[in-house]
Amino acid sequence: MYMGSVVGLLACPKLISEFGWQSVFYSFGALGLFWWILWQFGIGSTPENCPGISEEEKQYIFKGRGPSQEETYAEIPWKRLLSHPAAWAINVSHFCCTWGYFVLLIWLPTYFNSALGFDLKSSAFLAVLPWLAMFTFANVGGLIADKLIESGMSTTRVRKIMQTIGFLGPSSMLTGLCFTQSPQLAVGFMTAALGLGSFSQSGVYSNHQDIGPDYSGILLGISNTFAAVPGIIGVALTGFILDATGGSWNSVFGIAIGFYLLGTVVFNAFATGERVF
C-alpha cells in the first residue's frame, strides 16, 4: 500500500518532460485496464470461486466467516450497526485519522514552498518522502500487529496499541514541527507524522473485520463516509485559516493534533477487537 503513489510521483515528471502531460493519463489508464483484466480472470466473488486461493487459506477464511452469505445478508442489523459504541469508535477514529491525512498531504506542497521556502521544481523528491514513509510504517505496523496476536495478546489490545501509535505518533511529530525553525527538521517531522499515522492500518482500518466480519463492508462504508468529510471541510477550512491568520501553520497543525488526541481517547475508551455483530 502507498507504493503506487511513490512510483507515480517519481514517474510522472519524467513522463511529462518526455511525452507531455497527456502521457500520464494514458499510462495510468492503461495500467488500470490491465489490472481490470487480471481481476476478471484471477479473482472470484467468494473464496469458493477464487482460482488463486490455496486450500489452507480457504479453510482459514471459512473458519472465521460465520454464517453463510445468504443467511447474513437476509437480515442486516442496521440499528445495531448505527448505534453500537464499538462502531462509533471506528467512525470517530476514522474521521480523526483522515483529518490529518487529507489536510497534511493536500497542503504539503504549499507548506514546503511558502513556509520552508523550498523550490518544488528542484525538490520533487520531497513529495515522495511522506508516501515512502507511509508505505514503510504501514507494513512494519502490520507485521508487529500480527506478531503480537500470534504471541497471545488480545486483538483488542493490539488494535488499541497500533491505533494509539497511529494517533499519538503524528500528534507528537506535529507538536515538534510547531517549534522548529529548521527546514530540514520540519521535513523530517512532517514525514514522520504521516508515516507513523500509517500504524492506523493495523488499528482502526482493521477493526471493521474484527467486530463484524459479515458486515465489514457495510461498516467500512459507514465509517468511510465520515472519513470523507475532512477531505471537504478540513481542506477548505485550512485555506480559510491560512488566509485569516496570515499564514499561521501552527493553527492548522494544532487542529490536527486536537483531532488526533480526540481519536486516541475515543478509540481506547470504546473500541474492541472482539466480534460484536
mmCIF file of C-alpha atoms in Angstrom:
data_model
loop_
_atom_site.group_PDB
_atom_site.id
_atom_site.type_symbol
_atom_site.label_atom_id
_atom_site.label_comp_id
_atom_site.label_asym_id
_atom_site.label_seq_id
_atom_site.Cartn_x
_atom_site.Cartn_y
_atom_site.Cartn_z
ATOM 1 C CA MET A 1 0.000 0.000 0.000
ATOM 2 C CA TYR A 2 1.134 3.553 -0.864
ATOM 3 C CA MET A 3 3.946 2.280 -3.097
ATOM 4 C CA GLY A 4 1.858 3.115 -6.153
ATOM 5 C CA SER A 5 1.928 6.766 -5.115
ATOM 6 C CA VAL A 6 5.715 6.625 -4.703
ATOM 7 C CA VAL A 7 6.179 5.125 -8.179
ATOM 8 C CA GLY A 8 3.649 7.508 -9.700
ATOM 9 C CA LEU A 9 5.242 10.614 -8.210
ATOM 10 C CA LEU A 10 8.659 9.501 -9.417
ATOM 11 C CA ALA A 11 7.453 8.545 -12.885
ATOM 12 C CA CYS A 12 5.155 11.481 -13.651
ATOM 13 C CA PRO A 13 7.830 14.214 -14.048
ATOM 14 C CA LYS A 14 9.760 12.014 -16.470
ATOM 15 C CA LEU A 15 6.650 11.126 -18.460
ATOM 16 C CA ILE A 16 5.573 14.765 -18.699
ATOM 17 C CA SER A 17 9.006 16.024 -19.753
ATOM 18 C CA GLU A 18 9.493 13.304 -22.363
ATOM 19 C CA PHE A 19 5.978 12.711 -23.737
ATOM 20 C CA GLY A 20 3.745 15.527 -22.486
ATOM 21 C CA TRP A 21 1.180 15.721 -19.712
ATOM 22 C CA GLN A 22 -1.285 13.543 -21.614
ATOM 23 C CA SER A 23 1.066 10.565 -21.262
ATOM 24 C CA VAL A 24 0.364 10.414 -17.508
ATOM 25 C CA PHE A 25 -3.339 9.793 -18.125
ATOM 26 C CA TYR A 26 -2.707 7.331 -20.933
ATOM 27 C CA SER A 27 -0.175 5.382 -18.867
ATOM 28 C CA PHE A 28 -2.200 5.085 -15.693
ATOM 29 C CA GLY A 29 -5.394 4.480 -17.653
ATOM 30 C CA ALA A 30 -3.706 1.590 -19.479
ATOM 31 C CA LEU A 31 -2.441 0.173 -16.178
ATOM 32 C CA GLY A 32 -5.953 0.370 -14.771
ATOM 33 C CA LEU A 33 -7.339 -1.518 -17.770
ATOM 34 C CA PHE A 34 -4.618 -4.155 -17.439
ATOM 35 C CA TRP A 35 -5.428 -4.560 -13.740
ATOM 36 C CA TRP A 36 -9.139 -4.886 -14.522
ATOM 37 C CA ILE A 37 -8.391 -7.752 -16.956
ATOM 38 C CA LEU A 38 -6.278 -9.539 -14.342
ATOM 39 C CA TRP A 39 -9.033 -9.038 -11.782
ATOM 40 C CA GLN A 40 -11.686 -10.554 -14.043
ATOM 41 C CA PHE A 41 -9.738 -13.775 -14.563
ATOM 42 C CA GLY A 42 -7.837 -14.063 -11.286
ATOM 43 C CA ILE A 43 -10.332 -13.070 -8.598
ATOM 44 C CA GLY A 44 -13.655 -14.612 -7.540
ATOM 45 C CA SER A 45 -16.509 -13.069 -5.592
ATOM 46 C CA THR A 46 -16.262 -15.805 -2.942
ATOM 47 C CA PRO A 47 -13.406 -17.989 -1.657
ATOM 48 C CA GLU A 48 -15.055 -20.984 -3.317
ATOM 49 C CA ASN A 49 -14.855 -19.277 -6.724
ATOM 50 C CA CYS A 50 -11.382 -17.759 -6.413
ATOM 51 C CA PRO A 51 -8.892 -19.687 -8.598
ATOM 52 C CA GLY A 52 -5.736 -18.394 -6.938
ATOM 53 C CA ILE A 53 -6.552 -19.185 -3.332
ATOM 54 C CA SER A 54 -4.903 -22.106 -1.570
ATOM 55 C CA GLU A 55 -6.899 -24.718 0.302
ATOM 56 C CA GLU A 56 -5.228 -23.699 3.564
ATOM 57 C CA GLU A 57 -6.212 -20.050 3.139
ATOM 58 C CA LYS A 58 -9.716 -21.058 2.090
ATOM 59 C CA GLN A 59 -10.222 -23.087 5.267
ATOM 60 C CA TYR A 60 -8.850 -20.198 7.339
ATOM 61 C CA ILE A 61 -11.474 -17.873 5.834
ATOM 62 C CA PHE A 62 -14.260 -20.403 6.343
ATOM 63 C CA LYS A 63 -13.284 -20.784 9.995
ATOM 64 C CA GLY A 64 -13.812 -17.094 10.787
ATOM 65 C CA ARG A 65 -16.535 -16.256 8.308
ATOM 66 C CA GLY A 66 -19.523 -17.230 10.429
ATOM 67 C CA PRO A 67 -22.963 -17.749 8.865
ATOM 68 C CA SER A 68 -23.440 -18.242 5.158
ATOM 69 C CA GLN A 69 -23.792 -15.196 2.941
ATOM 70 C CA GLU A 70 -27.446 -15.964 2.277
ATOM 71 C CA GLU A 71 -28.206 -16.008 5.993
ATOM 72 C CA THR A 72 -26.063 -12.945 6.685
ATOM 73 C CA TYR A 73 -27.450 -10.629 4.043
ATOM 74 C CA ALA A 74 -31.057 -11.589 4.693
ATOM 75 C CA GLU A 75 -31.112 -9.585 7.928
ATOM 76 C CA ILE A 76 -28.676 -6.683 8.231
ATOM 77 C CA PRO A 77 -28.836 -5.278 11.789
ATOM 78 C CA TRP A 78 -28.844 -1.629 10.738
ATOM 79 C CA LYS A 79 -29.922 -0.329 14.137
ATOM 80 C CA ARG A 80 -27.025 -2.004 15.933
ATOM 81 C CA LEU A 81 -24.541 -1.087 13.217
ATOM 82 C CA LEU A 82 -25.526 2.558 13.586
ATOM 83 C CA SER A 83 -25.710 2.669 17.376
ATOM 84 C CA HIS A 84 -23.124 0.343 18.920
ATOM 85 C CA PRO A 85 -20.258 2.135 20.747
ATOM 86 C CA ALA A 86 -17.632 -0.045 19.025
ATOM 87 C CA ALA A 87 -18.924 1.022 15.618
ATOM 88 C CA TRP A 88 -18.907 4.681 16.632
ATOM 89 C CA ALA A 89 -15.380 4.291 17.955
ATOM 90 C CA ILE A 90 -14.431 3.331 14.399
ATOM 91 C CA ASN A 91 -16.443 6.163 12.829
ATOM 92 C CA VAL A 92 -14.952 8.870 15.046
ATOM 93 C CA SER A 93 -11.413 7.486 14.808
ATOM 94 C CA HIS A 94 -11.623 7.141 11.028
ATOM 95 C CA PHE A 95 -12.690 10.795 10.839
ATOM 96 C CA CYS A 96 -9.780 11.864 13.067
ATOM 97 C CA CYS A 97 -7.299 9.826 11.002
ATOM 98 C CA THR A 98 -8.293 11.350 7.704
ATOM 99 C CA TRP A 99 -8.402 14.898 9.044
ATOM 100 C CA GLY A 100 -4.642 14.776 9.427
ATOM 101 C CA TYR A 101 -4.192 12.655 6.307
ATOM 102 C CA PHE A 102 -6.105 14.892 3.907
ATOM 103 C CA VAL A 103 -5.074 18.249 5.355
ATOM 104 C CA LEU A 104 -1.384 17.440 5.638
ATOM 105 C CA LEU A 105 -0.979 15.725 2.281
ATOM 106 C CA ILE A 106 -3.046 18.159 0.209
ATOM 107 C CA TRP A 107 -1.441 21.242 1.755
ATOM 108 C CA LEU A 108 2.038 19.698 1.953
ATOM 109 C CA PRO A 109 3.408 21.305 -1.265
ATOM 110 C CA THR A 110 2.134 24.716 -0.141
ATOM 111 C CA TYR A 111 3.753 24.284 3.267
ATOM 112 C CA PHE A 112 7.077 23.228 1.787
ATOM 113 C CA ASN A 113 7.020 26.181 -0.587
ATOM 114 C CA SER A 114 5.563 29.046 1.471
ATOM 115 C CA ALA A 115 6.712 28.138 4.977
ATOM 116 C CA LEU A 116 10.001 26.371 4.302
ATOM 117 C CA GLY A 117 10.999 28.146 1.105
ATOM 118 C CA PHE A 118 11.654 25.017 -0.952
ATOM 119 C CA ASP A 119 11.559 25.211 -4.731
ATOM 120 C CA LEU A 120 9.338 22.262 -5.546
ATOM 121 C CA LYS A 121 10.598 22.037 -9.123
ATOM 122 C CA SER A 122 14.104 21.265 -7.938
ATOM 123 C CA SER A 123 12.998 19.351 -4.835
ATOM 124 C CA ALA A 124 10.418 16.995 -6.273
ATOM 125 C CA PHE A 125 11.719 14.176 -4.089
ATOM 126 C CA LEU A 126 10.126 15.917 -1.096
ATOM 127 C CA ALA A 127 6.696 14.937 -2.416
ATOM 128 C CA VAL A 128 7.761 11.274 -2.381
ATOM 129 C CA LEU A 129 9.098 11.124 1.178
ATOM 130 C CA PRO A 130 5.743 11.050 3.022
ATOM 131 C CA TRP A 131 4.375 8.309 0.760
ATOM 132 C CA LEU A 132 7.543 6.269 1.175
ATOM 133 C CA ALA A 133 7.311 6.672 4.938
ATOM 134 C CA MET A 134 3.639 5.617 4.905
ATOM 135 C CA PHE A 135 4.467 2.529 2.842
ATOM 136 C CA THR A 136 7.228 1.564 5.264
ATOM 137 C CA PHE A 137 5.352 2.157 8.506
ATOM 138 C CA ALA A 138 2.103 0.563 7.276
ATOM 139 C CA ASN A 139 3.923 -2.690 6.533
ATOM 140 C CA VAL A 140 6.011 -2.566 9.704
ATOM 141 C CA GLY A 141 2.869 -1.943 11.754
ATOM 142 C CA GLY A 142 1.107 -4.887 10.123
ATOM 143 C CA LEU A 143 3.989 -7.226 10.881
ATOM 144 C CA ILE A 144 4.146 -6.062 14.507
ATOM 145 C CA ALA A 145 0.387 -6.459 14.959
ATOM 146 C CA ASP A 146 0.445 -9.986 13.543
ATOM 147 C CA LYS A 147 3.345 -10.991 15.787
ATOM 148 C CA LEU A 148 1.623 -9.591 18.877
ATOM 149 C CA ILE A 149 -1.586 -11.502 18.118
ATOM 150 C CA GLU A 150 0.393 -14.685 17.430
ATOM 151 C CA SER A 151 2.129 -14.255 20.796
ATOM 152 C CA GLY A 152 -1.239 -14.435 22.556
ATOM 153 C CA MET A 153 -2.029 -10.764 23.080
ATOM 154 C CA SER A 154 -5.728 -9.985 22.680
ATOM 155 C CA THR A 155 -6.877 -8.447 19.413
ATOM 156 C CA THR A 156 -8.466 -5.591 21.356
ATOM 157 C CA ARG A 157 -5.179 -4.660 22.986
ATOM 158 C CA VAL A 158 -3.255 -4.952 19.720
ATOM 159 C CA ARG A 159 -5.715 -2.719 17.879
ATOM 160 C CA LYS A 160 -5.555 -0.110 20.626
ATOM 161 C CA ILE A 161 -1.748 -0.162 20.726
ATOM 162 C CA MET A 162 -1.452 0.224 16.965
ATOM 163 C CA GLN A 163 -4.054 2.981 16.810
ATOM 164 C CA THR A 164 -2.535 4.830 19.748
ATOM 165 C CA ILE A 165 0.756 4.913 17.849
ATOM 166 C CA GLY A 166 -1.188 5.986 14.756
ATOM 167 C CA PHE A 167 -2.628 8.951 16.679
ATOM 168 C CA LEU A 168 -0.001 9.978 19.240
ATOM 169 C CA GLY A 169 2.889 9.472 16.800
ATOM 170 C CA PRO A 170 1.621 12.119 14.343
ATOM 171 C CA SER A 171 0.457 14.450 17.119
ATOM 172 C CA SER A 172 3.906 14.410 18.770
ATOM 173 C CA MET A 173 5.649 14.993 15.441
ATOM 174 C CA LEU A 174 3.341 17.902 14.609
ATOM 175 C CA THR A 175 3.985 19.368 18.054
ATOM 176 C CA GLY A 176 7.712 19.275 17.319
ATOM 177 C CA LEU A 177 7.023 20.800 13.924
ATOM 178 C CA CYS A 178 5.352 23.806 15.572
ATOM 179 C CA PHE A 179 8.536 24.646 17.461
ATOM 180 C CA THR A 180 11.272 24.008 14.904
ATOM 181 C CA GLN A 181 12.892 26.676 12.757
ATOM 182 C CA SER A 182 14.964 24.239 10.697
ATOM 183 C CA PRO A 183 13.579 23.362 7.238
ATOM 184 C CA GLN A 184 15.367 20.011 7.353
ATOM 185 C CA LEU A 185 13.852 19.111 10.735
ATOM 186 C CA ALA A 186 10.457 20.307 9.523
ATOM 187 C CA VAL A 187 10.611 17.893 6.579
ATOM 188 C CA GLY A 188 11.628 15.110 8.972
ATOM 189 C CA PHE A 189 8.812 15.873 11.404
ATOM 190 C CA MET A 190 6.203 16.054 8.638
ATOM 191 C CA THR A 191 7.384 12.828 7.012
ATOM 192 C CA ALA A 192 7.454 11.028 10.373
ATOM 193 C CA ALA A 193 3.972 12.333 11.234
ATOM 194 C CA LEU A 194 2.444 10.903 8.083
ATOM 195 C CA GLY A 195 4.471 7.710 8.347
ATOM 196 C CA LEU A 196 3.502 6.988 11.961
ATOM 197 C CA GLY A 197 -0.105 7.703 11.071
ATOM 198 C CA SER A 198 0.009 4.590 8.895
ATOM 199 C CA PHE A 199 0.054 2.422 12.008
ATOM 200 C CA SER A 200 -3.693 3.056 11.796
ATOM 201 C CA GLN A 201 -3.803 0.393 9.083
ATOM 202 C CA SER A 202 -3.338 -2.148 11.881
ATOM 203 C CA GLY A 203 -5.706 -0.281 14.178
ATOM 204 C CA VAL A 204 -8.985 1.278 13.121
ATOM 205 C CA TYR A 205 -8.669 0.218 9.478
ATOM 206 C CA SER A 206 -8.571 -3.453 10.522
ATOM 207 C CA ASN A 207 -11.200 -3.123 13.220
ATOM 208 C CA HIS A 208 -14.239 -3.430 10.934
ATOM 209 C CA GLN A 209 -13.338 -7.046 10.233
ATOM 210 C CA ASP A 210 -12.823 -7.706 13.955
ATOM 211 C CA ILE A 211 -16.177 -6.535 15.215
ATOM 212 C CA GLY A 212 -18.335 -7.588 12.279
ATOM 213 C CA PRO A 213 -16.694 -9.918 9.764
ATOM 214 C CA ASP A 214 -20.001 -10.497 7.987
ATOM 215 C CA TYR A 215 -20.741 -6.772 7.795
ATOM 216 C CA SER A 216 -17.242 -5.351 7.425
ATOM 217 C CA GLY A 217 -18.027 -3.869 4.011
ATOM 218 C CA ILE A 218 -21.067 -2.056 5.407
ATOM 219 C CA LEU A 219 -19.134 -0.872 8.465
ATOM 220 C CA LEU A 220 -16.346 0.442 6.249
ATOM 221 C CA GLY A 221 -18.857 2.190 4.005
ATOM 222 C CA ILE A 222 -20.339 3.971 7.024
ATOM 223 C CA SER A 223 -17.008 4.968 8.559
ATOM 224 C CA ASN A 224 -15.582 5.974 5.198
ATOM 225 C CA THR A 225 -18.474 8.383 4.785
ATOM 226 C CA PHE A 226 -17.382 10.107 7.983
ATOM 227 C CA ALA A 227 -13.754 9.880 6.848
ATOM 228 C CA ALA A 228 -14.526 11.713 3.607
ATOM 229 C CA VAL A 229 -15.759 14.810 5.448
ATOM 230 C CA PRO A 230 -12.246 16.124 6.304
ATOM 231 C CA GLY A 231 -11.401 15.968 2.611
ATOM 232 C CA ILE A 232 -14.176 18.508 2.041
ATOM 233 C CA ILE A 233 -14.331 20.606 5.201
ATOM 234 C CA GLY A 234 -10.789 20.219 6.508
ATOM 235 C CA VAL A 235 -9.057 21.173 3.288
ATOM 236 C CA ALA A 236 -11.270 24.240 2.778
ATOM 237 C CA LEU A 237 -11.012 25.244 6.444
ATOM 238 C CA THR A 238 -7.235 25.093 6.241
ATOM 239 C CA GLY A 239 -7.237 27.593 3.386
ATOM 240 C CA PHE A 240 -9.570 29.874 5.343
ATOM 241 C CA ILE A 241 -7.351 29.683 8.442
ATOM 242 C CA LEU A 242 -4.209 30.468 6.484
ATOM 243 C CA ASP A 243 -5.880 33.475 4.856
ATOM 244 C CA ALA A 244 -7.385 34.745 8.116
ATOM 245 C CA THR A 245 -4.191 34.348 10.173
ATOM 246 C CA GLY A 246 -1.681 35.482 7.603
ATOM 247 C CA GLY A 247 -0.290 32.010 7.109
ATOM 248 C CA SER A 248 -0.309 30.545 10.636
ATOM 249 C CA TRP A 249 0.578 26.903 10.059
ATOM 250 C CA ASN A 250 0.691 26.259 13.797
ATOM 251 C CA SER A 251 -3.084 26.828 13.885
ATOM 252 C CA VAL A 252 -3.530 24.230 11.143
ATOM 253 C CA PHE A 253 -1.301 21.729 12.915
ATOM 254 C CA GLY A 254 -2.987 22.470 16.253
ATOM 255 C CA ILE A 255 -6.399 21.434 14.921
ATOM 256 C CA ALA A 256 -4.948 18.201 13.518
ATOM 257 C CA ILE A 257 -3.285 17.493 16.876
ATOM 258 C CA GLY A 258 -6.625 18.059 18.614
ATOM 259 C CA PHE A 259 -8.392 15.521 16.412
ATOM 260 C CA TYR A 260 -5.574 13.007 16.883
ATOM 261 C CA LEU A 261 -5.932 13.339 20.668
ATOM 262 C CA LEU A 262 -9.720 13.047 20.444
ATOM 263 C CA GLY A 263 -9.364 9.884 18.378
ATOM 264 C CA THR A 264 -6.939 8.428 20.914
ATOM 265 C CA VAL A 265 -9.405 8.886 23.770
ATOM 266 C CA VAL A 266 -12.444 7.600 21.864
ATOM 267 C CA PHE A 267 -10.751 4.531 20.377
ATOM 268 C CA ASN A 268 -9.175 3.445 23.643
ATOM 269 C CA ALA A 269 -12.431 4.001 25.546
ATOM 270 C CA PHE A 270 -14.908 2.290 23.209
ATOM 271 C CA ALA A 271 -13.151 0.127 20.628
ATOM 272 C CA THR A 272 -12.920 -3.640 20.870
ATOM 273 C CA GLY A 273 -11.235 -6.366 18.871
ATOM 274 C CA GLU A 274 -13.926 -8.903 19.726
ATOM 275 C CA ARG A 275 -16.780 -9.838 17.457
ATOM 276 C CA VAL A 276 -19.883 -7.717 18.111
ATOM 277 C CA PHE A 277 -22.087 -8.331 15.058
#
